[in-house]
XYZ file of C-alpha atoms in Angstrom:
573
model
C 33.310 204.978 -107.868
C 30.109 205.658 -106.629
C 29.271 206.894 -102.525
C 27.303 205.019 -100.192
C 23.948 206.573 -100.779
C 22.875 205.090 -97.047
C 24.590 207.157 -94.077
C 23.690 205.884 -90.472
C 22.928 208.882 -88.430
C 24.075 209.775 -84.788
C 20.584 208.406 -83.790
C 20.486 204.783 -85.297
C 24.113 204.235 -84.431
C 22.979 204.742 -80.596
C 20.278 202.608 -81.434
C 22.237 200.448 -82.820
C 25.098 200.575 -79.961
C 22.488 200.713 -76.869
C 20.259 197.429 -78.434
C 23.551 195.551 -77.774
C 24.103 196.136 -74.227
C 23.530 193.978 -71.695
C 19.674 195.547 -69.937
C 20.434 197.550 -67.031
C 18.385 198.136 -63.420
C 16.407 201.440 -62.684
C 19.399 202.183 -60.155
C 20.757 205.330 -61.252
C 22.199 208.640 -60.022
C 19.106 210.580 -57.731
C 17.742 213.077 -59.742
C 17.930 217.041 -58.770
C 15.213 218.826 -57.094
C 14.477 220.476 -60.910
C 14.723 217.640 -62.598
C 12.049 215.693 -60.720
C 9.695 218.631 -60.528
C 9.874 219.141 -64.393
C 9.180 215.092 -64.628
C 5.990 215.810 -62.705
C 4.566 217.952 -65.039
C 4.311 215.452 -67.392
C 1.916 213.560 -64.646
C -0.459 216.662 -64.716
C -0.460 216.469 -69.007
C 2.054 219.531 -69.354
C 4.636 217.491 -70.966
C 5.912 220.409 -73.400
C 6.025 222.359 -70.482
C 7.980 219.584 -68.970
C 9.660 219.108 -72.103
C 11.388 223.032 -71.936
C 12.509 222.904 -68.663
C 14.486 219.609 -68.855
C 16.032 220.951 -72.326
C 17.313 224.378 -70.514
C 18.474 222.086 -67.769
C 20.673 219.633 -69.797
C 22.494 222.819 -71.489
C 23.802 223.513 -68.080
C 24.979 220.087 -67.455
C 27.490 217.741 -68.328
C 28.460 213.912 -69.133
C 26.137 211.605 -67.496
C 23.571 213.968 -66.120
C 23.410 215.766 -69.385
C 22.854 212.978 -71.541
C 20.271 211.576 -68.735
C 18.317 214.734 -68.660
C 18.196 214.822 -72.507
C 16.801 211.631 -72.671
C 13.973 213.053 -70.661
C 13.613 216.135 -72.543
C 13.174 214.201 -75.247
C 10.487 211.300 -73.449
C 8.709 214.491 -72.920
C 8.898 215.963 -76.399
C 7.632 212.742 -77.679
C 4.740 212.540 -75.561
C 3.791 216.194 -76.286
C 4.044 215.065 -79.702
C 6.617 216.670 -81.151
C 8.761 213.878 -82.340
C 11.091 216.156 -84.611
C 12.346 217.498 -81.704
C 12.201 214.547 -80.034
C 14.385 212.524 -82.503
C 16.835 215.598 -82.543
C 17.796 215.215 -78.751
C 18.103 211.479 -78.679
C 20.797 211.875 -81.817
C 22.591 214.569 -79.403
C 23.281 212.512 -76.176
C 25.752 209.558 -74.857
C 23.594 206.515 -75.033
C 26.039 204.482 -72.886
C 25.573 207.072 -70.282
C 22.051 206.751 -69.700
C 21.054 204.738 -66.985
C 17.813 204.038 -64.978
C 14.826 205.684 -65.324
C 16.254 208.046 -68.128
C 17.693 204.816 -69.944
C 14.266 203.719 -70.340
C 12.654 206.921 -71.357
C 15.153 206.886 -74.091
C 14.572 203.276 -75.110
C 10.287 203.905 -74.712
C 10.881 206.763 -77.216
C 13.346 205.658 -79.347
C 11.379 202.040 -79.738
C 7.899 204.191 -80.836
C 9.544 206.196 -82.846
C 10.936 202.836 -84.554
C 7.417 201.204 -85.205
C 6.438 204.561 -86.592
C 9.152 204.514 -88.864
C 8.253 200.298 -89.497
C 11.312 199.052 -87.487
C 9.392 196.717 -85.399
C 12.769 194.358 -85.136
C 14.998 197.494 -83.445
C 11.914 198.244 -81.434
C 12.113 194.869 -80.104
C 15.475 194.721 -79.403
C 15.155 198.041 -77.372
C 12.245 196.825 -75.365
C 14.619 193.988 -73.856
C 13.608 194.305 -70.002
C 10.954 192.866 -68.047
C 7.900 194.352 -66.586
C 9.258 193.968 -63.338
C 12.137 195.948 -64.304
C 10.326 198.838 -65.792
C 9.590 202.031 -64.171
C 6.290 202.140 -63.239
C 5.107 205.113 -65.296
C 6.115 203.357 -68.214
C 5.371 199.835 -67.896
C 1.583 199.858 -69.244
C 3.266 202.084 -72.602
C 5.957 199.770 -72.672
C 4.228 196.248 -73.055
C 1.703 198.488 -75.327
C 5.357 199.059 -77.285
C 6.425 195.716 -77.026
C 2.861 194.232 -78.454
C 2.734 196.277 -81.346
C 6.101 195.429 -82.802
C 5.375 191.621 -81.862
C 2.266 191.402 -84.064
C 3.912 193.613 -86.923
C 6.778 190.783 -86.997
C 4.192 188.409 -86.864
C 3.768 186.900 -83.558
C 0.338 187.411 -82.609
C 0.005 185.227 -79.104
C 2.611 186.958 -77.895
C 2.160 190.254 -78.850
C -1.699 189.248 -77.230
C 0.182 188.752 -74.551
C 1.520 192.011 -73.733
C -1.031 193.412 -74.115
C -3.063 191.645 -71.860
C 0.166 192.845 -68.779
C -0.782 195.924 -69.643
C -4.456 195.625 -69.396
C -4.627 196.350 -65.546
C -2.993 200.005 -66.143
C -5.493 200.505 -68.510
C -9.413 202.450 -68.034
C -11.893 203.541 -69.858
C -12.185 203.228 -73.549
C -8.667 202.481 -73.887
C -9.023 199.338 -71.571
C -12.074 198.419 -73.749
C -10.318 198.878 -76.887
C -7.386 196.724 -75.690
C -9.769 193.954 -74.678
C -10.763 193.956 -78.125
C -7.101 194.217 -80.168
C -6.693 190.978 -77.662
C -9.409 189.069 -79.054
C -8.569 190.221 -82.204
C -5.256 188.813 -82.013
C -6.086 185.326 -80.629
C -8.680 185.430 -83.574
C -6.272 185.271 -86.044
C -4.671 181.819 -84.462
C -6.456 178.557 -85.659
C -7.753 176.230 -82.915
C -4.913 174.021 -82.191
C -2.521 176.980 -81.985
C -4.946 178.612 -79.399
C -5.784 175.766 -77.631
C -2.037 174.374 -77.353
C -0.460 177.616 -76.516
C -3.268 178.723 -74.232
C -2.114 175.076 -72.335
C 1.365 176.620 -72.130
C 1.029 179.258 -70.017
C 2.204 179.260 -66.854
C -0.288 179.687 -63.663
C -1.846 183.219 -63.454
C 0.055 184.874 -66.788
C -2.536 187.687 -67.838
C -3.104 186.496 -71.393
C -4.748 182.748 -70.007
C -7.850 184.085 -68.905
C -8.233 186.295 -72.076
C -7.474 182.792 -74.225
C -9.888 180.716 -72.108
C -12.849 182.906 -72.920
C -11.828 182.853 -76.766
C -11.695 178.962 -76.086
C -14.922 178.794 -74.861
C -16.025 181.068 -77.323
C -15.516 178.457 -80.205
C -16.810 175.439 -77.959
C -13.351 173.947 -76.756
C -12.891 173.332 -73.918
C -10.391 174.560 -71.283
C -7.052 173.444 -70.632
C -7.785 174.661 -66.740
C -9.467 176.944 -64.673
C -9.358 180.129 -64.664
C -6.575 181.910 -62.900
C -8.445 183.692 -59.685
C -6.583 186.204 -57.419
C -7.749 186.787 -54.361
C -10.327 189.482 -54.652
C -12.184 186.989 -57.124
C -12.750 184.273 -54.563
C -16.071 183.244 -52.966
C -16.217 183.422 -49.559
C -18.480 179.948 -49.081
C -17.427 179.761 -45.359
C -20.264 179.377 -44.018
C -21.822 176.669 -45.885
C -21.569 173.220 -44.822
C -18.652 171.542 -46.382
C -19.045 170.490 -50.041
C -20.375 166.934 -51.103
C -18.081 164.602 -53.255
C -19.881 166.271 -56.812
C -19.519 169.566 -55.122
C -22.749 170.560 -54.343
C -22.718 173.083 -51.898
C -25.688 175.351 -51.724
C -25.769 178.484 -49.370
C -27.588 178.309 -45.810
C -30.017 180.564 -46.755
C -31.008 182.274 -50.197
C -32.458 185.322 -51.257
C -34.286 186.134 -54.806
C -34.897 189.395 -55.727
C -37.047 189.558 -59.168
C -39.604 191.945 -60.272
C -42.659 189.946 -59.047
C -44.559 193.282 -60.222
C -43.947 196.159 -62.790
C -43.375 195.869 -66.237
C -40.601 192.972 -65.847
C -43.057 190.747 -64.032
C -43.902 188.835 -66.996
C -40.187 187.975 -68.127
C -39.535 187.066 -63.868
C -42.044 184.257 -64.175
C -40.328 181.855 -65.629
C -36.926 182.566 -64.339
C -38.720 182.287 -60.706
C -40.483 179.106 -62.057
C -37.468 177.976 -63.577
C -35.265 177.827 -60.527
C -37.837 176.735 -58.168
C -37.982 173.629 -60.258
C -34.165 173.396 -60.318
C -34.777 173.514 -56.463
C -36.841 170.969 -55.548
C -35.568 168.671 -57.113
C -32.422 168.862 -55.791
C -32.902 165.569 -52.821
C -30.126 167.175 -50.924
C -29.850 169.512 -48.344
C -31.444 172.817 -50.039
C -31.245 176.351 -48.204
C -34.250 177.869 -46.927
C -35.545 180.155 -49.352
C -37.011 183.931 -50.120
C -38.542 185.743 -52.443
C -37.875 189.843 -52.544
C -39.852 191.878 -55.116
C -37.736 194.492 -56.663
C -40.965 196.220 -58.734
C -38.749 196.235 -62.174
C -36.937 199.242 -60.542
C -33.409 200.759 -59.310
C -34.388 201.803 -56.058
C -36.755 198.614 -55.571
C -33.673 196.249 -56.262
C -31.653 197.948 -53.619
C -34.493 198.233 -51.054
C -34.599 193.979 -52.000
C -30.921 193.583 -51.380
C -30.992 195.587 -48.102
C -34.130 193.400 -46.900
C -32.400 190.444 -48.298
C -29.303 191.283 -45.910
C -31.702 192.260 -43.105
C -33.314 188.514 -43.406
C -29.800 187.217 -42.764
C -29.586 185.621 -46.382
C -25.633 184.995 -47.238
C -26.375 184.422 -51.103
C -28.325 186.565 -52.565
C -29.946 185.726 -56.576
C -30.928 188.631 -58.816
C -32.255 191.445 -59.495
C -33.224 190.516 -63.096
C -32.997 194.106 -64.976
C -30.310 195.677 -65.995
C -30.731 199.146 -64.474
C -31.569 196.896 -61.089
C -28.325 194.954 -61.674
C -26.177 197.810 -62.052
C -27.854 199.497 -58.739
C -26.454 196.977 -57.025
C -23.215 196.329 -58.536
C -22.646 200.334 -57.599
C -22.791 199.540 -53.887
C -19.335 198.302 -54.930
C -18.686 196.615 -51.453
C -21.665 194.431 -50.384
C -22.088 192.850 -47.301
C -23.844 189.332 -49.396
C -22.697 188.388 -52.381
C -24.917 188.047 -55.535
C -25.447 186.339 -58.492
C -26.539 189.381 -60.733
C -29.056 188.112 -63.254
C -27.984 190.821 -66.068
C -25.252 191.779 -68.112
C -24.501 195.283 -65.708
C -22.313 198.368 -67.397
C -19.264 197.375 -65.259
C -17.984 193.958 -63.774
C -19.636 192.338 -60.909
C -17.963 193.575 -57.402
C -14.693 191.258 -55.452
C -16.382 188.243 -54.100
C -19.956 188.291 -56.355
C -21.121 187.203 -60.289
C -22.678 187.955 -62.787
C -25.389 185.495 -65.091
C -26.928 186.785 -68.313
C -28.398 185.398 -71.595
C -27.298 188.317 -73.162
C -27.659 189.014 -77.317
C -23.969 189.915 -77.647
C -23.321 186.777 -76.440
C -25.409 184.595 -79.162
C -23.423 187.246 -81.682
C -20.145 186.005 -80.776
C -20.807 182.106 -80.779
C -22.330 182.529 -84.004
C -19.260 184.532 -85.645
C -17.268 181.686 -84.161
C -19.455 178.967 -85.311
C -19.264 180.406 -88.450
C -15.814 180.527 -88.867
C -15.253 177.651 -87.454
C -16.369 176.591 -90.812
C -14.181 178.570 -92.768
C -16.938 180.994 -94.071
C -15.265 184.312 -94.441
C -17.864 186.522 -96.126
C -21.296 187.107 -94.376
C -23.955 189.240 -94.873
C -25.608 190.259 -91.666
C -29.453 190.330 -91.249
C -31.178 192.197 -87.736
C -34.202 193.768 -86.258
C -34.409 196.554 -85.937
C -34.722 196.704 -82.346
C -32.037 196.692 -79.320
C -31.714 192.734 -79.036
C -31.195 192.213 -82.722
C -28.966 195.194 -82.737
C -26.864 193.932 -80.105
C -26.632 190.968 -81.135
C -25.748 192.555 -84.922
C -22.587 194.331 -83.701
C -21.341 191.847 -81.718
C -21.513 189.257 -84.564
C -19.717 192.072 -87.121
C -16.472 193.028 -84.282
C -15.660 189.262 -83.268
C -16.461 188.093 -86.896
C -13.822 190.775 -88.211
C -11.665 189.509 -85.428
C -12.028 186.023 -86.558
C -10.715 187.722 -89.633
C -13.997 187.236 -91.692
C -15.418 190.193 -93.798
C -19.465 191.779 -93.594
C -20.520 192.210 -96.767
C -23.420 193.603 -96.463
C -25.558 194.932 -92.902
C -29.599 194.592 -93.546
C -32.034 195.778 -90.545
C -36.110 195.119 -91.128
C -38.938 195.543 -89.389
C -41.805 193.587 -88.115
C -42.718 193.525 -91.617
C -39.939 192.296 -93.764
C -40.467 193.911 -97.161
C -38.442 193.106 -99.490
C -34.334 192.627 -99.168
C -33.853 190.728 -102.318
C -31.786 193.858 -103.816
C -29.852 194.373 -101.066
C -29.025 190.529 -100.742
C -27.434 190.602 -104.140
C -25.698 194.062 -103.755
C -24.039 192.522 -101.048
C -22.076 190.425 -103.727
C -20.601 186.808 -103.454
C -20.970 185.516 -99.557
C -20.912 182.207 -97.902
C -22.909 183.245 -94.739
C -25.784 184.552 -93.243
C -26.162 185.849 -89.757
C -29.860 186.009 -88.766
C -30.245 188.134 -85.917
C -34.248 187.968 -85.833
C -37.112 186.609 -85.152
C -39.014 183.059 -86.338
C -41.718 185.357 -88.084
C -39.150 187.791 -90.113
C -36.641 184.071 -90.869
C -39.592 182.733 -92.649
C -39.938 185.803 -94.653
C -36.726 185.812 -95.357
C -35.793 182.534 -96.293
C -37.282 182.517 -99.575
C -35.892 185.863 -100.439
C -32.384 185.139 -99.526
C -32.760 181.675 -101.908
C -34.408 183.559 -104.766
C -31.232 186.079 -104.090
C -28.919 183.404 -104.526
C -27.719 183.273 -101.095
C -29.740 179.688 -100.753
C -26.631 178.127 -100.484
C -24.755 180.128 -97.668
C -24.117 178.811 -94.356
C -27.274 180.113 -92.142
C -26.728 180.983 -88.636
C -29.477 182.792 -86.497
C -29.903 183.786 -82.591
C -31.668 181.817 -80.067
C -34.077 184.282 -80.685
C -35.189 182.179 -83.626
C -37.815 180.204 -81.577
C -39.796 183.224 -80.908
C -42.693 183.009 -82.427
C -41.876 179.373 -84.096
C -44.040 176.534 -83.111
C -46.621 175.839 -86.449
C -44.651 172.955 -88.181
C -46.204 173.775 -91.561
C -44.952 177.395 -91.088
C -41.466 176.966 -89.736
C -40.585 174.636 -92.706
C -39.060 177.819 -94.249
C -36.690 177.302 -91.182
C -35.248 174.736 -92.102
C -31.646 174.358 -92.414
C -31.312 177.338 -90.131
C -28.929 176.683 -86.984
C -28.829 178.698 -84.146
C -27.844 178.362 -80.415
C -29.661 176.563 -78.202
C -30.637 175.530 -74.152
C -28.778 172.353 -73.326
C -32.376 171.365 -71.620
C -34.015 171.108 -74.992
C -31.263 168.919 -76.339
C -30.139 166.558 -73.757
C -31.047 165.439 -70.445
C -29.598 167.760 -67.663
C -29.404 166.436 -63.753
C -32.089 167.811 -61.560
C -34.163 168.488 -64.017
C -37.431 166.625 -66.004
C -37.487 167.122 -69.607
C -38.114 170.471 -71.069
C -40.865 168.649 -73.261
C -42.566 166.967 -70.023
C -42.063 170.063 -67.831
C -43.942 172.111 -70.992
C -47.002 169.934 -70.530
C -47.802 171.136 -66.975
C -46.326 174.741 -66.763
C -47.029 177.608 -69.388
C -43.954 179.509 -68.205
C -41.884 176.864 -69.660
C -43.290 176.629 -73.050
C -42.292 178.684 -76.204
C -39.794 181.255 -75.451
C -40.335 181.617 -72.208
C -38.702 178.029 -71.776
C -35.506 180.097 -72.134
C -35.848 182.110 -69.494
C -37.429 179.199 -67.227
C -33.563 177.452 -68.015
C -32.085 180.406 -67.406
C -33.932 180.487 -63.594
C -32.760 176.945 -63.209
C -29.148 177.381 -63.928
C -29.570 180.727 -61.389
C -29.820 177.794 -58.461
C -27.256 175.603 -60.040
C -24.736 178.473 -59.750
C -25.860 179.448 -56.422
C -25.187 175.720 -55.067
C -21.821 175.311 -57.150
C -20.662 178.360 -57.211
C -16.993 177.063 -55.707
C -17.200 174.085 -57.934
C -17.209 176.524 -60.634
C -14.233 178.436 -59.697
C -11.998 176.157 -58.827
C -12.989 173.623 -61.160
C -14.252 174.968 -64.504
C -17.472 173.744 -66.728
C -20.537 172.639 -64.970
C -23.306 170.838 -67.141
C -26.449 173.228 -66.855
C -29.580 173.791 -68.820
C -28.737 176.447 -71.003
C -25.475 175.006 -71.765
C -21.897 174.122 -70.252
C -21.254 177.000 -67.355
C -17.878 178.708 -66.716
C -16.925 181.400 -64.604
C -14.130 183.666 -65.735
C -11.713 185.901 -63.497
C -14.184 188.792 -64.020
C -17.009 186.985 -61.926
C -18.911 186.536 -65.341
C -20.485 183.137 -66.024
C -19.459 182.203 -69.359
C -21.786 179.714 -71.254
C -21.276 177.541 -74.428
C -24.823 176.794 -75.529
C -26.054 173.141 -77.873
C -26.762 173.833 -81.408
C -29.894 173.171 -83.445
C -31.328 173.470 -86.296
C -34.750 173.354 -88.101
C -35.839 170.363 -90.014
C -38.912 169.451 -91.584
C -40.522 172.607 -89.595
C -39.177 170.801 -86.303
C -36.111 172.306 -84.104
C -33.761 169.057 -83.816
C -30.380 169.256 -82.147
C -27.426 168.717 -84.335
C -25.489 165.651 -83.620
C -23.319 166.087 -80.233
C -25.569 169.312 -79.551
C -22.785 171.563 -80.423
């Protein structure tokens, strides 16, 4: 007869033995003056240095403390990684002597070590306790744990889910990166599953506030409000109390824009915009000032400060995104703002942040896309920053979205010719167009003659610029891209953007964009608390949310050209 060629070794029978106890509290025996002082190397990145001195420790010890000190010698080993070592002192202790702190060192390292080794269901059944219940120093790693052997068994909400609990120990890229694997994650669920689970969670769970931007994302709507803690609220105290729609505007409102400089031309219609917005609003309407920032750092927070100075308590702007991020550095300011720029970090407790940024038509457009079901897509930019932007953000959600880029194409001002490159890219059943309405028309034909005529074309809302000849922009047709609510349906407090274009030049063309944009800067500013404690507000470059970051979230209409004409697609979405 034949031996058993499988032997269980002395560390998968603790596994085994310690995933079958009841979970335990982080009470445990003190540790010793050296013990805790070796632990604390591991806090100033010394861990094998940690690791050594908790080894020679546990040979001079006994029972309990022995096999508790081993397990930390061996936490240590792992993070200095040497995991050898590290598996050859969790085979040598007690497992149901471990307790506390130690216990979960030994579980954190033996539950990694599983998911290397593609155990994700005896990770899981090590990683039994509760955040709550976790040491500190280990609860971030341990949710980090927990997700990664949730989405290798399949589960991806809830592996999104701890990761999102361990976001807030998280900085840096590895905070950014973990932002992403979320999206990624809720990518892969189909709308019903995100939109039903996302309904499930309870009041202020991490992971809601990560869903609801995915939800908007793909133009559903939200089950609720964002969760808000307290540092996110809007002090609106001293505004008169809110009318039944909630309207209620500040007492008295600064605007800091670039009247001069080289973003003058781009603050005209935003300033036009939301002066129109303003009057005609019949209500009560704050008095009003204009602050020139000159297009520069140092002029946007010489604006604020003269803002403050003028007793404003709202405070509008600055427009660029060096000027935005000026501000947002005084960290604690004395006004709030509504920053009109996408900054480098998130706006400050108690202020927000507007922006009609090209990431953001990159992402509706993935979802539109797959929305669809398209899941091949060849990607088509400018060559500059905006189509660039707009470019990668397209390519990361659409992989998320777990659709495939075939094929990345950047031209210039002058097109050339892409034809090769179109077919190299191979069989696809979308087009991203992140470019202009000149480069589209040159395009068009080539991607037809290319075969790619009968792909799914999406483009930015930077596809107006330079549109406008009918006979022309015929080679647009079929094209959809994102859109301003105002040119699509009728939006309170505001005329038509066709009879507003008749008087004023700033809200013609593509600067009718930006003169939207301006008006939906008052809207904000006068329901700014409807907005965070209610959810979407009707505005004219779309339907206006604002998340838990501060960031106004927008889901724009839809278009597309026909007969050379832009015309909205039915229900403008």
């Amino acid at each position: 007869m034949n031996k058993p060629a499988a032997r269980i070794s002395a560390l998968s029978l603790s596994l085994m033995l310690l995933a079958g106890c009841a979970t335990t509290s982080l009470t445990s025996a003190p540790e010793s003056p050296a013990q805790s002082q070796a632990l604390a190397l591991i806090d100033q990145g010394k861990a094998r240095d940690a690791a050594l001195q908790l080894e020679a420790q546990a040979a001079t010890l006994r029972g309990g403390a022995r096999s508790n000190t081993l397990a930390d010698a061996a936490w240590a080993w792992h993070l200095a990684g040497d995991s050898t070592r590290a598996r050859s002192l969790l085979g040598q202790l007690t497992a149901r002597q471990l307790s506390g702190a130690s216990l979960q060192r030994y579980q954190l390292a033996s539950a990694e070590l599983a998911l290397a080794d593609k155990q994700p269901a005896q990770a899981l059944a090590l990683l039994k306790e509760t955040g709550d219940n976790v040491h500190p120093s280990l609860r971030t790693r341990w949710f980090l744990a927990r997700a990664d052997a949730l989405q290798a068994s399949g589960d991806s909400f809830a592996a999104a889910a701890e990761r999102a609990r361990a976001h807030a120990g998280l900085a840096g890229t590895a905070r950014s990166e973990n932002q992403a694997a979320i999206s990624g994650l809720l990518g892969t669920l189909d709308d019903a599953t995100l939109r039903s689970r996302a309904a499930a969670l309870p009041a202020n769970d991490p992971l809601y506030n990560f869903a609801g931007r995915a939800l908007i994302a793909r133009g559903l709507p939200l089950p609720r409000p964002f969760d808000r803690d307290g540092a996110a609220q809007f002090d609106t105290s001293k505004r008169p109390p809110a009318l039944s729609d909630g309207y209620r505007p500040p007492v008295k409102l600064a605007v800091l824009l670039p009247l001069s400089g080289r973003l003058a031309t781009a603050a005209q219609p935003v300033r036009d915009g939301l002066l129109a917005a303003y009057y005609g609003e019949s209500r009560r309407r704050p008095e009003i000032n204009f602050f020139d920032t000159a297009g520069t750092s140092a002029g946007a927070l010489a604006a604020y400060d003269k803002a403050v100075a003028s007793g404003a308590d709202f405070v509008v702007g600055p427009l660029g995104r060096d000027e935005v991020d000026a501000v947002y550095g005084r960290q604690q300011l004395p006004v709030p703002v509504l920053g009109l720029n996408r900054g480098k970090d998130a706006p400050p407790a108690g202020s927000a942040g507007f922006s009609l940024a090209p990431e953001d038509d990159g992402i509706v457009a993935a979802e539109y896309i797959r929305g669809r079901e398209r899941s091949r897509a060849l990607v088509i930019s400018s060559n500059d920053d905006t189509g660039r932007r707009a470019a990668a953000a397209f390519a990361q959600r659409f992989a998320q979205r777990g659709g495939q880029v075939a094929a990345t194409v950047a031209v210039g001002e002058a097109v050339g010719d892409v034809s090769a490159q179109v077919r190299n890219a191979g069989q696809i059943d979308a087009v991203f167009l992140a470019v202009r309405a000149p480069q589209a028309r040159l395009l068009a034909p080539q991607l037809a003659l290319a075969g790619a005529g009968g792909a799914t074309r999406v483009g930015t809302s930077q596809l107006t610029t330079g549109s406008g000849k009918v006979e022309e922009d015929v080679a647009l047709d079929g094209i959809i891209y994102p859109n301003e609510a105002w040119n699509v349906r009728s939006v309170s407090g505001l005329p038509s953007a066709a009879q507003v274009a008749q008087t004023l030049p700033s809200a013609r063309g593509a600067a009718s964009r930006l003169f939207a944009f301006g008006a939906d800067a008052w809207k904000i500013s006068a329901y700014l608390e409807k907005l965070s404690n209610e959810g979407g507000l009707d505005g004219a470059t779309g339907t206006l949310y604002l998340d838990s970051n501060g960031n106004i979230l927008r889901q724009p209409a839809w278009s597309t050209f026909s007969g050379g004409r832009p015309m909205p697609i039915a229900g403008g979405r």
